[in-house]
Short mmCIF file of C-alpha atoms and ligand atoms in Angstrom, two decimals:
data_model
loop_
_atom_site.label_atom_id
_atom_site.label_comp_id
_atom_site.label_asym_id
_atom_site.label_seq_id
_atom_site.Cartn_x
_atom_site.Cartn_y
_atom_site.Cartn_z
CA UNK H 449 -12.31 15.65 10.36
CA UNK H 450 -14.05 13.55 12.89
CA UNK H 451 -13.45 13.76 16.51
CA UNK H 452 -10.88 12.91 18.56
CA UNK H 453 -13.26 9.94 20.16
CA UNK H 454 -14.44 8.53 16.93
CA UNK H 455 -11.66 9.04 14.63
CA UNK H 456 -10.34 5.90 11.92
CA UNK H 457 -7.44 8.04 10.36
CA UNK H 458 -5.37 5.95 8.11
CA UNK H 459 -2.73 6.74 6.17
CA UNK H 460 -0.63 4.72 3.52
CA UNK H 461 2.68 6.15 1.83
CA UNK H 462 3.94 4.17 -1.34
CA UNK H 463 6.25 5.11 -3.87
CA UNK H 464 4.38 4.78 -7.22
CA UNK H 465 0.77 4.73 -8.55
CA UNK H 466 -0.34 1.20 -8.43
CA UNK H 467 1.42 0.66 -5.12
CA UNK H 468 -1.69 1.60 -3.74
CA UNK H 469 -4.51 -0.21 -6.13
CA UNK H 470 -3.56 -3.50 -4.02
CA UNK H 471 -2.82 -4.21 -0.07
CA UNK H 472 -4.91 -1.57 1.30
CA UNK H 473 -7.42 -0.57 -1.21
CA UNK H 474 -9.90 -3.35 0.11
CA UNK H 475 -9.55 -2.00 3.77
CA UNK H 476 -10.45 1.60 2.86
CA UNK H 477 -13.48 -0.15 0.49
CA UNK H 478 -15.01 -1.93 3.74
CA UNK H 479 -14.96 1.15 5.66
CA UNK H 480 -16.26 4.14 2.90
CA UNK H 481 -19.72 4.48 4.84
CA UNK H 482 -17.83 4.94 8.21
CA UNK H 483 -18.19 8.24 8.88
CA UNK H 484 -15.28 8.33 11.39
CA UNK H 485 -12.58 7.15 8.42
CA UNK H 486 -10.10 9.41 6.92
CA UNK H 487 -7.96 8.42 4.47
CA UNK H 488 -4.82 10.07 3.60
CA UNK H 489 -2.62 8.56 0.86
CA UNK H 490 0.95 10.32 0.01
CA UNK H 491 2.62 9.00 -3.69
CA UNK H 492 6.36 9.96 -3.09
CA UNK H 493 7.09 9.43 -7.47
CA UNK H 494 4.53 9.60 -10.45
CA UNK H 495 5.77 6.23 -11.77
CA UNK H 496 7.13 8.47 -14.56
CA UNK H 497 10.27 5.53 -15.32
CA UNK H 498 8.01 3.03 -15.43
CA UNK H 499 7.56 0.32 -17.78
CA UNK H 500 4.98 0.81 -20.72
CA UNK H 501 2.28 -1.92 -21.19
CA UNK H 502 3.14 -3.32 -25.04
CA UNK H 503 0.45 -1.43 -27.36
CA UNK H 504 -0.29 1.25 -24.73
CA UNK H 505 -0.44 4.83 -26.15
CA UNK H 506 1.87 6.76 -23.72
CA UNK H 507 5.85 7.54 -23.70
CA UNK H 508 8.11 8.20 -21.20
CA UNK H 509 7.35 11.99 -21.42
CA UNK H 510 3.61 11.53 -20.45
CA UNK H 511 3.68 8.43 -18.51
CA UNK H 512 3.98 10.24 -14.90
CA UNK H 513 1.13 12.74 -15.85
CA UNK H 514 -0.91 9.49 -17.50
CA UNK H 515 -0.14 7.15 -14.42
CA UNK H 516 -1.58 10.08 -12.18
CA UNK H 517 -4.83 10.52 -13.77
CA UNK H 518 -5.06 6.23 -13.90
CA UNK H 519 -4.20 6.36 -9.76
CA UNK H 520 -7.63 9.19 -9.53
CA UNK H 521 -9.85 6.87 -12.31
CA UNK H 522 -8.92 3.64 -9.94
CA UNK H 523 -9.47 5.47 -6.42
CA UNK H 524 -13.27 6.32 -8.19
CA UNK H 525 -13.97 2.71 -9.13
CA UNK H 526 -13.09 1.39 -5.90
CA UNK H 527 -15.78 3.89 -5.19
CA UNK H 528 -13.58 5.33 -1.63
CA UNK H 529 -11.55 8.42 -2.25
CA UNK H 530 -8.39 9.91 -0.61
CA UNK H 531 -10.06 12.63 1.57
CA UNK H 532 -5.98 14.06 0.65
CA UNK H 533 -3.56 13.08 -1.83
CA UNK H 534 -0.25 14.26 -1.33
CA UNK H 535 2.35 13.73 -4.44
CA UNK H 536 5.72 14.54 -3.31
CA UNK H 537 7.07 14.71 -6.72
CA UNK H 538 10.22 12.24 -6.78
CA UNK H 539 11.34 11.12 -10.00
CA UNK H 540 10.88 7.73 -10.35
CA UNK H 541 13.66 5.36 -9.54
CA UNK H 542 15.32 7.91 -7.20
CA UNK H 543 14.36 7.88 -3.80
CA UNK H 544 17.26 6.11 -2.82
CA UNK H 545 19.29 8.89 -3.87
CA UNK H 546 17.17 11.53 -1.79
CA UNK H 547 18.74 12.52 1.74
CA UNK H 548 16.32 10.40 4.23
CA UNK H 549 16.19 13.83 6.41
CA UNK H 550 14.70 15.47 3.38
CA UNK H 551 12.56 12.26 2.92
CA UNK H 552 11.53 12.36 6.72
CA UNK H 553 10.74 15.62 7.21
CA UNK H 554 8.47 15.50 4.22
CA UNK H 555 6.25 12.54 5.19
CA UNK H 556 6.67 14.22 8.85
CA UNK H 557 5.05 17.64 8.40
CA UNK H 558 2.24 15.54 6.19
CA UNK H 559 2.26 13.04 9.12
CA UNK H 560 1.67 15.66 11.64
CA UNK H 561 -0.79 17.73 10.15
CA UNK H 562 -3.08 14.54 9.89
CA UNK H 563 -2.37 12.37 13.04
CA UNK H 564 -3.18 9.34 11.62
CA UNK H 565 -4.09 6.37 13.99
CA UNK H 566 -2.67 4.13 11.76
CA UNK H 567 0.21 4.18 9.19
CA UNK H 568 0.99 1.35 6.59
CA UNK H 569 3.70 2.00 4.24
CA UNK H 570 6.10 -0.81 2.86
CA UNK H 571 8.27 -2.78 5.23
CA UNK H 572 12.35 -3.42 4.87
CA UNK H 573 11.58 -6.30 1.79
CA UNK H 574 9.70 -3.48 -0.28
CA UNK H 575 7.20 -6.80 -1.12
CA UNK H 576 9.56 -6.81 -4.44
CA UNK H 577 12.53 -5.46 -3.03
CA UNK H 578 12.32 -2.23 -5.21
CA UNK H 579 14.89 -0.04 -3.79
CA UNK H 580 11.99 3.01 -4.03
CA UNK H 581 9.93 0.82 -1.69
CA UNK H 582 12.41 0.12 0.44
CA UNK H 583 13.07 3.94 0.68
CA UNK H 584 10.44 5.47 1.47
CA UNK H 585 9.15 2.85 3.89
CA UNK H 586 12.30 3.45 6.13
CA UNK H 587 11.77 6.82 5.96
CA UNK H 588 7.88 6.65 6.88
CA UNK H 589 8.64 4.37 9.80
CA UNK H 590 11.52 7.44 10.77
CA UNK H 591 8.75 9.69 10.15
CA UNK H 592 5.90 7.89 12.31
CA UNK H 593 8.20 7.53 15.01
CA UNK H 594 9.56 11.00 14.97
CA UNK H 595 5.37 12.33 14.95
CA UNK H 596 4.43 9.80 17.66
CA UNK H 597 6.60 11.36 20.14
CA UNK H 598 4.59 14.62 20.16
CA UNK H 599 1.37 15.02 22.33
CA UNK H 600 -2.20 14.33 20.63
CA UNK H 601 -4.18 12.11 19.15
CA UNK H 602 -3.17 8.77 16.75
CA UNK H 603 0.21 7.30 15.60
CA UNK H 604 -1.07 3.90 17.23
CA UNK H 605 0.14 1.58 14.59
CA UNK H 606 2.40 1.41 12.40
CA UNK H 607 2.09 -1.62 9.44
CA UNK H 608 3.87 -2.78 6.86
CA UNK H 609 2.33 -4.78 3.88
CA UNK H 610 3.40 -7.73 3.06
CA UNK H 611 2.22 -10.90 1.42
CA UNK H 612 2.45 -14.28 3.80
CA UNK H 613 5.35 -17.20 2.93
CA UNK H 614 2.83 -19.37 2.50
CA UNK H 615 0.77 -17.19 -0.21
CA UNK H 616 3.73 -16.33 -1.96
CA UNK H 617 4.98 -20.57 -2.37
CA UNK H 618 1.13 -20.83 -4.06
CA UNK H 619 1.83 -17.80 -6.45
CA UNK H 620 4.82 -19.41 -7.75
CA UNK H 621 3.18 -23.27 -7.82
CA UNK H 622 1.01 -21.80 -9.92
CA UNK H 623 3.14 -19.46 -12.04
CA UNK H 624 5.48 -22.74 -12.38
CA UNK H 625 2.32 -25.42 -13.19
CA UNK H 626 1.35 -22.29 -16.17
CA UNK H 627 4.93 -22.55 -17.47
CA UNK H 628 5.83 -19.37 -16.54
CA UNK H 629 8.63 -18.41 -14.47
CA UNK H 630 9.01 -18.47 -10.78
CA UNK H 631 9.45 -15.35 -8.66
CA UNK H 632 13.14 -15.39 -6.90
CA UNK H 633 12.67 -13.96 -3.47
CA UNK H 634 16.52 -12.81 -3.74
CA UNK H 635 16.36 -10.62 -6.65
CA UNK H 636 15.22 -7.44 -7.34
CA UNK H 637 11.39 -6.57 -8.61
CA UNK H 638 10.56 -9.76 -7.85
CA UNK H 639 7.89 -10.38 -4.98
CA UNK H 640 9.09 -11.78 -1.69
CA UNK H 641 7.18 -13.11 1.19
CA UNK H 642 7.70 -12.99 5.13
CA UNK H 643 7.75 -15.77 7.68
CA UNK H 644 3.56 -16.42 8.21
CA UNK H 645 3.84 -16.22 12.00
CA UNK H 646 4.89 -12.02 11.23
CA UNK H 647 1.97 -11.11 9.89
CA UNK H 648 -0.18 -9.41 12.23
CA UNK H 649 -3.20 -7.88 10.29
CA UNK H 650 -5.38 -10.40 7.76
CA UNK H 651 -8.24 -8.40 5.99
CA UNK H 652 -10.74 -10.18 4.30
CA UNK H 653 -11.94 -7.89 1.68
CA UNK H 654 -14.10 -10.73 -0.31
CA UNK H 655 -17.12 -8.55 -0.08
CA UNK H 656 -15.53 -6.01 -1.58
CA UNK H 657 -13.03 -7.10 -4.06
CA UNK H 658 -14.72 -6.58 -7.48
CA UNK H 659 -14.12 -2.95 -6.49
CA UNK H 660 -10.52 -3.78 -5.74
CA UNK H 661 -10.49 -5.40 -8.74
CA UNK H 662 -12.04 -2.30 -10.90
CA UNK H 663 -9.35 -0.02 -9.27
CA UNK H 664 -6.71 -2.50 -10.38
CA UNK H 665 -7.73 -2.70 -13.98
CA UNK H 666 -7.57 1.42 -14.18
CA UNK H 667 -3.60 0.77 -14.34
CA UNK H 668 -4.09 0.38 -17.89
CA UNK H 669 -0.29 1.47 -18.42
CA UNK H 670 0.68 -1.66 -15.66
CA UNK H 671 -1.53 -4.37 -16.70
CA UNK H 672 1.23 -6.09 -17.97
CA UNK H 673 3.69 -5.55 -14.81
CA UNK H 674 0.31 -5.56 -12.17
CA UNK H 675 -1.04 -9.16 -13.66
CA UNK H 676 -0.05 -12.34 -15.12
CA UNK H 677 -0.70 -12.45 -18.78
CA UNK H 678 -4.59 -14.51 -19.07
CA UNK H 679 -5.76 -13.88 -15.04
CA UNK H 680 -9.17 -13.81 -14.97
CA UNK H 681 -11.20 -11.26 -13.46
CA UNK H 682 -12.31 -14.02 -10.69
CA UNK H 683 -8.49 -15.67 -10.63
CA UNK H 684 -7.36 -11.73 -9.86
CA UNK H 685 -10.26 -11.49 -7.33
CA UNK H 686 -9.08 -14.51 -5.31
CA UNK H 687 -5.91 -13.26 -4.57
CA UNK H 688 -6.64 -9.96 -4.16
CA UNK H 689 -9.41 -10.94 -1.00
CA UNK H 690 -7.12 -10.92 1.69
CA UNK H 691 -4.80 -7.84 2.85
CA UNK H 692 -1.91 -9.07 5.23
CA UNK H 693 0.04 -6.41 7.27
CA UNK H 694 3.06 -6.78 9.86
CA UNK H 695 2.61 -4.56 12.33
CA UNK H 696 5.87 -2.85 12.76
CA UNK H 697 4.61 -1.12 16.18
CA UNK H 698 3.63 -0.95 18.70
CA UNK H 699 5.58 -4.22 19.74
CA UNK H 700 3.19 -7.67 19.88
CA UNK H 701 3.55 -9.91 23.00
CA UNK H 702 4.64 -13.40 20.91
CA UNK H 703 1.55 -15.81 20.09
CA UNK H 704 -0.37 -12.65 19.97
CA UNK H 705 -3.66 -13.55 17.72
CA UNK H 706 -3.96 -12.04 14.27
CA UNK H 707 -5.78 -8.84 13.79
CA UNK H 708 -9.23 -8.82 11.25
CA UNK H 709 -8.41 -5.09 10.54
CA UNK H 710 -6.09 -2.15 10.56
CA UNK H 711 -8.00 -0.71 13.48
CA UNK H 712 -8.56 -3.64 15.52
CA UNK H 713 -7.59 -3.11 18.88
CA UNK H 714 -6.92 0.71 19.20
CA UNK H 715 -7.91 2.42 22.25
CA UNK H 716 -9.83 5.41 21.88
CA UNK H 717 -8.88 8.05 24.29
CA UNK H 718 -11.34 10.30 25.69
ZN1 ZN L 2033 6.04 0.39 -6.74
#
C-alpha cells in the first residue's frame, strides 16, 4: 500500500455486480497509472435473484456464480482492477432483512483494515430506489462514520452516487421521444435523480469511457436491465462520461464549487 503522504485509497460498496460497471468505474480508469491509488470494492450480494437477459444461457441456480465471473471479465476491460474484492455473500434481494449491526460491522472491519480516504456507496434514493441499495448504503455511511472516529489515516469523504435532476429529465425526454416509457422517480427500480445544486463531485471520464463502456457490455446477463433496447455504443458512451457524486461528508459550506474528482481537495497529512 502506498504511504501515508501519497495515498488515493478509494473504496465503493454496492449491492450487486453491475452496481459497480457505472458511477465510479470511469474515476478508477483515469487514475490506473497513479501509483498512489488503491481501490477496494466490497459486493454485499452476487446478483443471484436477478433478472435473466431473454436468450441468455444461465438460470437462477448459476446466475450469482455467472454474474461474478462477468463483474472480474468487466473490471479487466476497463483495464483497472480491485487491488481487493470483498463479496460478503448476501442473497440477493435481502439486505433489508439483515440486522444493520451485522451489516455495519461487516463493511466496518473491511473499512478499517483499508482506511480508505474516500468512500462512495449509494445514497438514501438507492439511484433506483432498490431497497438493497438503500441498505447497504445506510449501513456504509454507519460504517464510515463509526471507522472515522478512530485515529489514522483516511475516512475524508464520504459520497454518494447519484445522477443530477437535470440528467435524469433528458433520460426520460428521450426515453419518451423513442416511445418508450418514462422512468417514475416514485416507484421502485426505477432511476431517480437529486436536486442539481447537491451534487458535489462531477467526473468527466470522456477520455476514458470506451473502457467504461467495455466493462459495461461484460454484464452480458444485464444488458437488457443495464441499457435501453438499440443504444449505441457512442449513445451509451455519452451518458456514461460524466460521474456525479453528493458528498455526504464532510459537511460543504453552501455555494461551495463542484469538485472535478473524488480526491479533490483532501489534505494530506504528514
Ligand atoms: Zn443494484
Amino acid at each position: 500500500m502506498p504511504g501515508r503522504t501519497d495515498r488515493r485509497v478509494l473504496a465503493l460498496v454496492v449491492a450487486h455486480p453491475d452496481d459497480d460497471a457505472y458511477g465510479l468505474a470511469g474515476t478508477v480508469a483515469l487514475h490506473d497509472r497513479d501509483p498512489a491509488f488503491r481501490f477496494v470494492l466490497v459486493h454485499a450480494t452476487d446478483g443471484g435473484k436477478g433478472d435473466i437477459a431473454p436468450g441468455f444461457p444461465a438460470t437462477p441456480e448459476t446466475l450469482g456464480a455467472i454474474r461474478r465471473g462477468e463483474d472480474a471479465r468487466a473490471w479487466r476491460a476497463l483495464g483497472r482492477v480491485p487491488d481487493r474484492h470483498e463479496w460478503l455473500g448476501y442473497e440477493d434481494g435481502g439486505l433489508d432483512a439483515v440486522p444493520s449491526d451485522e451489516l455495519v460491522e461487516r463493511l466496518a472491519t473491511i473499512l478499517a483494515e483499508e482506511r480508505p480516504d474516500v468512500v462512495a456507496t449509494f445514497g438514501p434514493d438507492g439511484i433506483t430506489g432498490h431497497p438493497d441499495h438503500i441498505a447497504i448504503g445506510a449501513a456504509t455511511d454507519a460504517a464510515f462514520h463509526r471507522c472515522r472516529q478512530e485515529p489514522g489515516p483516511g475516512f475524508r469523504r464520504l459520497a454518494h452516487g447519484a445522477m443530477p435532476r437535470s440528467v435524469f429529465e433528458r433520460w426520460n425526454e428521450s426515453r419518451a421521444r423513442r416511445g418508450l416509457p418514462t422512468w417514475d422517480p416514485t416507484a421502485t427500480y426505477h432511476l431517480r435523480g437529486v436536486p442539481d445544486e447537491e451534487i458535489g463531485i462531477t467526473v468527466d471520464v470522456s477520455s476514458v469511457v470506451p473502457r467504461v463502456v467495455a466493462g459495461l457490455r461484460e454484464h452480458r446477463s444485464q444488458q437488457h436491465v443495464i441499457v435501453d433496447g438499440g443504444v449505441t455504443d457512442e449513445e451509451w458512451a455519452r451518458s456514461a462520461s460524466r460521474e456525479h457524486l453528493v458528498i455526504a461528508w464532510p459537511p460543504t459550506p453552501p455555494g461551495a464549487a463542484r469538485l472535478g474528482s473524488v480526491f479533490e481537495g483532501l489534505v494530506v497529512p504528514d
